[in-house]
Short mmCIF file of C-alpha atoms in Angstrom, two decimals:
data_model
loop_
_atom_site.label_atom_id
_atom_site.label_comp_id
_atom_site.label_asym_id
_atom_site.label_seq_id
_atom_site.Cartn_x
_atom_site.Cartn_y
_atom_site.Cartn_z
CA MET A 192 -41.79 45.58 179.41
CA ASP A 193 -41.02 44.58 176.02
CA LEU A 194 -41.70 41.00 174.67
CA ASN A 195 -40.16 40.77 172.00
CA SER A 196 -37.92 37.96 172.47
CA VAL A 197 -41.33 35.87 173.64
CA LYS A 198 -43.32 36.57 169.85
CA ALA A 199 -40.15 36.07 167.97
CA ASN A 200 -40.59 32.80 169.11
CA LYS A 201 -44.01 32.28 168.03
CA ALA A 202 -43.23 29.66 165.35
CA ALA A 203 -41.80 27.48 168.68
CA ALA A 204 -45.76 28.11 170.75
CA ALA A 205 -47.28 26.80 167.42
CA GLU A 206 -45.15 23.89 167.79
CA PHE A 207 -45.83 23.56 171.23
CA MET A 208 -49.55 24.05 170.50
CA GLU A 209 -49.40 21.02 167.80
CA ALA A 210 -48.07 18.58 170.14
CA GLU A 211 -50.80 18.66 172.59
CA ILE A 212 -53.15 19.01 170.62
CA THR A 213 -52.12 15.51 169.18
CA SER A 214 -51.58 14.47 172.76
CA VAL A 215 -54.83 15.28 173.75
CA ILE A 216 -56.98 14.10 171.07
CA LYS A 217 -54.56 10.43 171.26
CA GLU A 218 -54.55 10.09 174.73
CA PHE A 219 -58.30 11.28 176.51
CA GLY A 220 -60.69 9.61 173.47
CA LYS A 221 -63.59 11.76 172.66
CA ARG A 222 -64.49 14.90 174.25
CA GLY A 223 -68.32 15.13 174.07
CA PRO A 224 -69.62 17.57 176.49
CA GLY A 225 -70.14 16.41 179.95
CA SER A 226 -67.97 13.32 178.13
CA GLU A 227 -65.07 11.60 180.11
CA GLY A 228 -62.51 12.33 178.31
CA GLU A 229 -63.23 15.60 178.01
CA LYS A 230 -62.86 15.68 182.30
CA LYS A 231 -59.33 13.52 181.67
CA ALA A 232 -58.47 16.75 179.47
CA CYS A 233 -59.43 19.49 181.83
CA GLU A 234 -57.47 17.71 184.48
CA TYR A 235 -55.05 17.55 182.23
CA MET A 236 -54.96 21.17 181.23
CA ALA A 237 -55.40 21.68 184.90
CA ASP A 238 -52.05 20.56 185.55
CA THR A 239 -50.16 21.35 183.56
CA LEU A 240 -51.21 25.16 184.29
CA ARG A 241 -49.81 24.31 187.81
CA ASP A 242 -46.69 23.26 186.68
CA LEU A 243 -46.23 26.70 183.97
CA GLY A 244 -46.72 28.30 188.01
CA CYS A 245 -49.84 29.32 187.95
CA ASP A 246 -50.90 30.28 191.68
CA ASP A 247 -54.90 29.45 191.96
CA VAL A 248 -56.10 26.24 189.22
CA LYS A 249 -59.85 25.28 190.16
CA VAL A 250 -61.34 22.48 188.42
CA GLU A 251 -65.35 23.23 188.92
CA PRO A 252 -68.09 20.23 188.32
CA PHE A 253 -71.42 21.83 187.12
CA GLU A 254 -74.60 19.70 186.08
CA LEU A 255 -75.56 19.98 182.35
CA HIS A 256 -77.99 18.09 179.21
CA PRO A 257 -76.17 18.35 176.48
CA ALA A 258 -78.17 16.08 174.06
CA ALA A 259 -80.75 18.58 173.91
CA PHE A 260 -78.63 21.27 172.38
CA MET A 261 -79.19 19.06 169.07
CA GLY A 262 -82.09 17.35 170.50
CA TRP A 263 -84.58 19.73 169.32
CA ILE A 264 -84.56 18.96 166.35
CA TYR A 265 -85.98 14.99 167.13
CA ILE A 266 -88.93 16.89 168.75
CA THR A 267 -89.59 19.70 166.63
CA VAL A 268 -89.24 17.63 162.90
CA THR A 269 -91.51 15.13 164.55
CA LEU A 270 -93.90 17.81 165.55
CA ILE A 271 -94.18 19.20 162.43
CA LEU A 272 -94.54 15.96 160.04
CA ALA A 273 -97.91 15.45 162.29
CA ALA A 274 -98.84 19.38 161.78
CA PHE A 275 -98.65 18.27 158.06
CA GLY A 276 -100.68 14.95 158.48
CA LEU A 277 -102.88 16.77 160.48
CA PHE A 278 -104.20 19.55 157.65
CA PHE A 279 -105.66 16.38 156.11
CA VAL A 280 -108.02 15.62 158.44
CA PRO A 281 -111.36 15.80 157.85
CA HIS A 282 -112.11 17.80 160.37
CA PHE A 283 -111.54 22.07 161.98
CA ALA A 284 -109.74 21.01 164.68
CA GLY A 285 -107.07 19.33 163.09
CA ARG A 286 -105.91 22.26 161.36
CA ILE A 287 -106.23 24.12 164.52
CA VAL A 288 -103.92 21.37 166.04
CA SER A 289 -101.84 21.84 163.79
CA VAL A 290 -101.18 25.16 163.86
CA VAL A 291 -100.79 24.89 167.53
CA LEU A 292 -97.93 21.67 166.83
CA ILE A 293 -96.25 23.86 163.72
CA VAL A 294 -96.09 26.70 166.61
CA VAL A 295 -94.42 24.87 169.39
CA GLY A 296 -92.34 22.97 167.05
CA MET A 297 -90.86 26.46 166.36
CA ALA A 298 -90.32 27.62 169.69
CA ILE A 299 -88.62 25.37 170.62
CA MET A 300 -85.80 25.46 167.94
CA ILE A 301 -85.63 29.09 168.62
CA GLY A 302 -85.30 28.75 172.18
CA GLU A 303 -82.77 25.57 172.26
CA PHE A 304 -80.93 26.58 169.12
CA VAL A 305 -81.27 29.84 168.51
CA MET A 306 -81.13 31.71 171.93
CA TYR A 307 -79.36 28.66 173.74
CA ARG A 308 -81.76 28.75 176.83
CA LYS A 309 -82.77 25.48 178.63
CA VAL A 310 -86.25 24.82 176.96
CA VAL A 311 -86.10 21.06 176.66
CA ASP A 312 -83.10 20.24 178.82
CA LYS A 313 -84.54 18.35 181.25
CA ILE A 314 -86.60 15.66 179.45
CA TYR A 315 -82.64 14.08 178.51
CA PRO A 316 -80.05 12.67 180.78
CA LYS A 317 -77.93 14.97 183.15
CA LYS A 318 -74.39 14.44 182.94
CA VAL A 319 -71.29 16.46 184.78
CA SER A 320 -68.88 18.86 182.67
CA HIS A 321 -66.54 21.19 184.09
CA ASN A 322 -64.62 24.40 184.14
CA VAL A 323 -60.91 25.32 185.13
CA THR A 324 -60.04 28.74 186.58
CA ALA A 325 -56.16 29.38 186.24
CA VAL A 326 -54.40 32.26 187.54
CA LYS A 327 -50.58 33.76 187.29
CA LYS A 328 -50.34 36.73 189.59
CA PRO A 329 -47.79 39.46 188.84
CA THR A 330 -44.71 40.88 190.19
CA GLY A 331 -46.07 43.55 191.99
CA GLU A 332 -49.31 45.54 192.04
CA VAL A 333 -52.80 43.83 190.36
CA ARG A 334 -54.20 46.53 187.62
CA ARG A 335 -56.05 44.23 185.42
CA ARG A 336 -56.28 40.35 184.74
CA VAL A 337 -56.50 39.13 181.29
CA PHE A 338 -58.50 35.63 181.02
CA PHE A 339 -57.26 33.21 178.25
CA ASN A 340 -60.31 31.33 177.14
CA GLY A 341 -61.07 28.57 175.15
CA HIS A 342 -63.27 24.95 175.65
CA PRO A 343 -62.22 21.73 175.75
CA ASP A 344 -64.93 19.66 174.72
CA ALA A 345 -66.06 18.80 170.76
CA ALA A 346 -69.43 18.72 168.80
CA CYS A 347 -71.32 15.31 166.97
CA GLU A 348 -70.67 15.45 163.49
CA TRP A 349 -72.55 17.55 161.46
CA THR A 350 -73.35 14.86 158.31
CA PHE A 351 -73.65 17.61 155.51
CA ASN A 352 -71.42 19.88 156.55
CA TYR A 353 -69.29 16.36 156.25
CA LEU A 354 -70.49 15.88 152.58
CA GLY A 355 -70.84 19.07 151.35
CA GLY A 356 -69.36 21.54 153.47
CA GLY A 357 -71.37 25.21 154.19
CA VAL A 358 -73.07 25.13 151.15
CA LEU A 359 -74.98 22.05 151.54
CA PHE A 360 -75.93 22.11 155.07
CA GLY A 361 -77.02 25.73 155.66
CA GLY A 362 -78.64 24.86 152.13
CA HIS A 363 -81.02 22.14 154.11
CA VAL A 364 -81.51 24.18 156.85
CA ILE A 365 -83.29 27.34 154.91
CA PHE A 366 -84.54 24.68 152.98
CA SER A 367 -86.32 22.97 155.26
CA ILE A 368 -87.25 25.90 157.69
CA ILE A 369 -88.61 28.03 153.79
CA GLY A 370 -91.20 23.96 153.83
CA VAL A 371 -92.76 25.07 157.74
CA LEU A 372 -93.43 28.85 157.15
CA TYR A 373 -94.87 27.41 153.73
CA LEU A 374 -96.79 24.84 155.61
CA LEU A 375 -97.98 27.53 158.25
CA GLY A 376 -98.70 30.27 156.14
CA VAL A 377 -101.06 27.45 153.86
CA THR A 378 -102.26 26.04 157.05
CA ILE A 379 -103.69 29.70 158.19
CA ALA A 380 -105.08 30.36 154.83
CA SER A 381 -107.33 27.26 154.89
CA PHE A 382 -109.55 29.18 157.49
CA PHE A 383 -110.06 31.82 155.02
CA VAL A 384 -110.99 29.41 151.69
CA GLU A 385 -111.74 26.34 150.92
CA GLY A 386 -111.91 24.38 148.41
CA ILE A 387 -109.14 22.00 145.58
CA LEU A 388 -106.77 25.00 145.63
CA ILE A 389 -105.75 24.83 148.99
CA THR A 390 -105.74 20.98 148.90
CA GLN A 391 -103.09 21.25 146.20
CA LEU A 392 -100.67 24.38 147.90
CA ALA A 393 -101.11 22.03 150.48
CA LEU A 394 -99.98 18.91 148.55
CA GLY A 395 -97.37 20.47 147.28
CA THR A 396 -96.02 20.59 150.94
CA LEU A 397 -94.58 16.81 150.09
CA CYS A 398 -91.89 18.20 148.07
CA PHE A 399 -90.40 19.57 151.59
CA VAL A 400 -91.15 16.36 153.52
CA PRO A 401 -87.78 14.72 152.28
CA ALA A 402 -85.74 17.32 153.66
CA TRP A 403 -87.64 17.32 157.28
CA LEU A 404 -87.21 13.82 157.78
CA LEU A 405 -83.36 14.30 156.75
CA MET A 406 -83.28 16.88 159.64
CA TYR A 407 -83.12 13.50 162.04
CA ILE A 408 -79.61 12.84 160.26
CA MET A 409 -78.49 16.51 159.81
CA TRP A 410 -76.38 15.72 163.49
CA ASN A 411 -74.01 12.09 163.88
CA GLU A 412 -74.51 11.08 167.89
CA GLY A 413 -72.27 8.46 167.27
CA GLN A 414 -69.02 10.57 165.63
CA ILE A 415 -67.56 13.17 168.00
CA VAL A 416 -64.95 14.83 165.72
CA ASP A 417 -61.18 15.29 167.56
CA GLY A 418 -62.03 19.09 167.91
CA ALA A 419 -58.49 19.85 167.32
CA ASN A 420 -59.06 23.36 165.84
CA ASP A 421 -62.71 23.46 167.73
CA ASN A 422 -61.75 24.48 169.73
CA LEU A 423 -58.23 22.57 171.59
CA THR A 424 -56.60 25.78 169.56
CA GLY A 425 -58.60 28.10 172.06
CA CYS A 426 -57.38 26.15 174.95
CA TYR A 427 -54.14 26.53 174.04
CA MET A 428 -53.58 29.46 173.12
CA GLY A 429 -52.99 30.87 176.55
CA ILE A 430 -51.05 28.38 178.38
CA ALA A 431 -48.94 28.11 174.82
CA VAL A 432 -48.38 32.11 176.30
CA LEU A 433 -47.92 31.09 179.74
CA LYS A 434 -45.19 28.65 178.84
CA ALA A 435 -43.12 31.39 176.68
CA LEU A 436 -43.45 33.26 179.17
CA LYS A 437 -41.67 31.15 181.73
CA ASP A 438 -39.13 29.71 179.44
CA ALA A 439 -37.80 33.34 178.66
CA GLY A 440 -38.02 33.89 182.82
CA ILE A 441 -40.41 36.75 182.15
CA GLU A 442 -43.06 37.46 184.47
CA LEU A 443 -45.55 40.14 184.13
CA GLU A 444 -45.01 43.18 186.65
CA HIS A 445 -49.10 44.68 186.48
CA THR A 446 -51.48 42.28 184.75
CA GLU A 447 -52.69 39.06 186.12
CA ILE A 448 -53.16 36.20 183.39
CA GLY A 449 -55.57 34.09 183.49
CA VAL A 450 -56.25 31.08 181.49
CA LEU A 451 -60.05 29.82 181.86
CA ILE A 452 -61.32 26.48 180.20
CA SER A 453 -65.02 26.44 179.80
CA GLY A 454 -66.40 23.10 179.22
CA ALA A 455 -69.29 22.27 176.77
CA GLU A 456 -69.29 25.13 174.40
CA GLU A 457 -70.53 22.54 171.75
CA ALA A 458 -74.12 22.27 174.12
CA GLY A 459 -75.11 25.59 174.21
CA LEU A 460 -72.25 27.70 175.88
CA ARG A 461 -73.02 25.68 179.13
CA GLY A 462 -69.93 26.14 180.76
CA ALA A 463 -69.22 30.03 180.16
CA LYS A 464 -72.87 30.22 181.18
CA ALA A 465 -71.92 28.44 184.57
CA TRP A 466 -68.93 29.98 184.54
CA ALA A 467 -70.43 34.02 184.95
CA ALA A 468 -73.16 32.52 187.16
CA ALA A 469 -71.07 30.69 189.67
CA HIS A 470 -68.20 34.13 189.54
CA LYS A 471 -70.94 36.70 189.55
CA ASP A 472 -68.69 38.21 192.30
CA ASP A 473 -65.42 37.21 191.76
CA TYR A 474 -62.96 39.60 190.07
CA LYS A 475 -64.41 43.13 189.90
CA ASP A 476 -60.82 44.48 192.00
CA VAL A 477 -59.41 45.43 189.11
CA PRO A 478 -60.50 45.28 185.02
CA THR A 479 -60.87 42.39 184.03
CA TYR A 480 -60.69 41.15 180.41
CA ILE A 481 -61.43 37.94 178.80
CA ILE A 482 -60.32 36.98 174.89
CA ALA A 483 -62.33 34.06 174.08
CA TYR A 484 -60.07 32.73 170.86
CA ASP A 485 -62.87 29.60 168.66
CA THR A 486 -61.28 28.00 166.02
CA ILE A 487 -58.30 29.47 165.67
CA ARG A 488 -57.46 27.86 161.64
CA GLU A 489 -57.13 30.32 158.82
CA SER A 490 -54.99 33.91 159.04
CA LYS A 491 -56.61 35.62 156.16
CA TYR A 492 -59.67 34.45 158.59
CA LEU A 493 -58.17 35.98 162.22
CA GLN A 494 -61.18 37.95 162.97
CA VAL A 495 -62.22 40.33 165.94
CA ASN A 496 -65.85 39.64 166.62
CA LYS A 497 -67.61 42.70 167.82
CA ARG A 498 -70.82 41.29 167.99
CA ASP A 499 -71.87 37.73 168.79
CA HIS A 500 -74.65 34.93 169.49
CA ASN A 501 -76.15 35.34 165.69
CA ALA A 502 -74.56 39.08 165.66
CA SER A 503 -77.14 40.33 168.97
CA VAL A 504 -75.02 40.64 171.77
CA LYS A 505 -71.88 43.21 171.67
CA ALA A 506 -68.38 42.56 172.44
CA ASP A 507 -66.76 44.32 174.93
CA GLU A 508 -65.47 47.91 172.88
CA ASP A 509 -61.84 47.79 175.17
CA ILE A 510 -60.68 44.50 174.72
CA SER A 511 -61.79 44.45 171.12
CA ARG A 512 -59.58 47.88 170.23
CA ARG A 513 -56.79 46.32 171.85
CA PHE A 514 -56.84 42.88 170.32
CA LYS A 515 -57.07 44.63 167.22
CA ALA A 516 -54.56 47.53 167.76
CA ALA A 517 -52.11 44.23 168.66
CA ALA A 518 -52.60 42.91 165.39
CA ASP A 519 -52.19 45.95 163.11
CA SER A 520 -49.07 46.98 165.69
CA LEU A 521 -47.52 43.59 164.02
CA GLY A 522 -48.45 43.16 160.90
CA VAL A 523 -51.26 40.28 161.14
CA ASN A 524 -54.84 40.54 159.27
CA CYS A 525 -56.90 40.74 161.38
CA LEU A 526 -60.91 41.59 160.25
CA GLU A 527 -63.58 43.49 162.59
CA GLY A 528 -67.06 41.01 162.08
CA SER A 529 -69.66 39.39 164.26
CA VAL A 530 -70.56 35.39 164.28
CA PRO A 531 -73.69 35.93 162.29
CA PHE A 532 -75.06 32.00 163.05
CA GLY A 533 -74.15 30.35 166.47
CA ALA A 534 -72.16 31.66 169.51
CA THR A 535 -68.76 31.30 171.20
CA ASP A 536 -68.36 31.50 174.80
CA SER A 537 -67.29 35.45 174.67
CA ALA A 538 -71.22 36.02 173.99
CA ALA A 539 -72.09 34.64 177.60
CA PHE A 540 -69.17 36.24 179.31
CA ASN A 541 -70.44 39.62 178.17
CA GLN A 542 -74.18 38.33 178.50
CA GLY A 543 -73.09 37.46 182.37
CA GLY A 544 -71.38 40.71 183.11
CA PHE A 545 -68.01 40.54 182.19
CA ARG A 546 -65.89 41.96 179.16
CA ALA A 547 -64.92 39.52 176.71
CA VAL A 548 -64.38 39.67 173.15
CA GLY A 549 -64.32 36.34 170.75
CA ILE A 550 -61.59 35.57 168.51
CA THR A 551 -61.95 33.84 165.72
CA ALA A 552 -59.98 32.32 162.53
CA MET A 553 -62.31 30.30 160.19
CA ASP A 554 -64.77 31.41 157.20
CA HIS A 555 -68.78 31.99 158.50
CA ASN A 556 -68.98 30.51 155.79
CA LEU A 557 -68.67 27.10 157.12
CA LYS A 558 -65.67 24.52 155.86
CA ASN A 559 -66.11 20.87 155.57
CA TYR A 560 -63.69 20.41 158.50
CA TYR A 561 -65.98 22.24 160.88
CA HIS A 562 -67.79 20.09 163.33
CA THR A 563 -66.59 16.90 161.43
CA ARG A 564 -64.12 13.62 161.22
CA TYR A 565 -61.76 16.45 159.10
CA ASP A 566 -60.81 18.95 162.38
CA SER A 567 -58.45 16.60 163.73
CA TYR A 568 -54.29 17.09 164.65
CA ASP A 569 -53.20 16.81 160.72
CA ASN A 570 -55.35 19.54 159.67
CA LEU A 571 -54.01 22.80 161.46
CA ASP A 572 -52.58 25.52 160.20
CA LYS A 573 -49.58 26.21 162.96
CA GLU A 574 -49.08 29.60 161.06
CA CYS A 575 -52.05 30.68 162.05
CA LEU A 576 -51.42 29.42 165.49
CA ALA A 577 -48.03 31.88 165.67
CA ASP A 578 -50.09 35.20 164.82
CA CYS A 579 -52.59 34.59 166.83
CA PHE A 580 -50.07 33.48 169.63
CA ALA A 581 -47.84 37.03 168.93
CA VAL A 582 -50.89 39.22 168.97
CA SER A 583 -52.30 37.72 172.15
CA VAL A 584 -48.45 38.52 173.38
CA GLN A 585 -48.39 41.80 171.97
CA VAL A 586 -51.47 42.50 173.97
CA LEU A 587 -49.91 41.75 177.55
CA GLU A 588 -47.12 44.17 176.09
CA ASP A 589 -49.61 46.98 175.60
CA PHE A 590 -51.27 46.56 178.91
CA GLU A 591 -47.69 46.56 180.41
CA LYS A 592 -46.23 49.45 178.90
CA GLU A 593 -49.12 51.52 180.55
CA ASP A 594 -47.69 50.98 182.84
CA GLU A 595 -43.90 52.53 182.32
#
């Protein structure tokens, strides 16, 4: 099957994506995980998918505690500050408790923010988010299925990324963690060495206290960003593919196309995890692949992420290879790499037993549009969207040609 006419209209597809992203941001308000705005956006996309001829469209709710994903900061920082104060309690037990508080605080951070586990979720308010699953059947026998994935929710603003980009944001986090390790080391050393030197080393911790206090405002709960790039671009990549095929009057013969909108990614991949659990026994009839897009913003950073979730989760090799090959065949610059810090929904799908790859087009040395108010509809890159769209269509064409 030749889809050259669809790929040739990649600029029109990018225009469509820009218009829809702008409309969602303007019409549905802020879209924090589990918010009314996120729900309305999901319902709107579901209606769009029905209009584009999808045979089965589901909007599925799931429960979560979204504030926990960043709310660990308040708990951990408070425990660390308490540990620092307890060091100077004139009793050996004070330093024992100090070590315990540091270990507990760091364990909460690692579990909740690094491993995306539900460590302190239940102490935060419960909300309801939604996933959207839509499929369009081919004209003939289904021999494979390709889901295009994005998440509709947007993040709270990261204060220091807004003020100074990744250098300030990353520097603050690293300096704060170094301070915690320093305090832990001094406290443990105090069990074996006493005297003025240990006291002076402990007082040296004071230089880290301002950084710890600033952690309380590391994220701004009152400022939900627009999330144009992160990640309405991902949501509309698959929708744009379906629209372009419909406009061209083309139906695939053996490849079922799905669009999967997974809610609450910014709360720790909660929607993707919920979807993978709910559908663990589904879509096993034919090879099923998920291409998870996240922040399609800069062409020079378009990348197949062969590892995700702090580079700890391996992507599916087959669909990773196919996306890269499709880009190469079109002459589109496409790197191979990993997500070194954080994660995309691809990681949750792979962990849940599905075959997925994450596609990003962003500098992992964070720019100041990432998780800030600059991530709005007037800061999109239509050339990047067009190229990623063309590669996505090429993946489908390559699948179909295997049947000829």
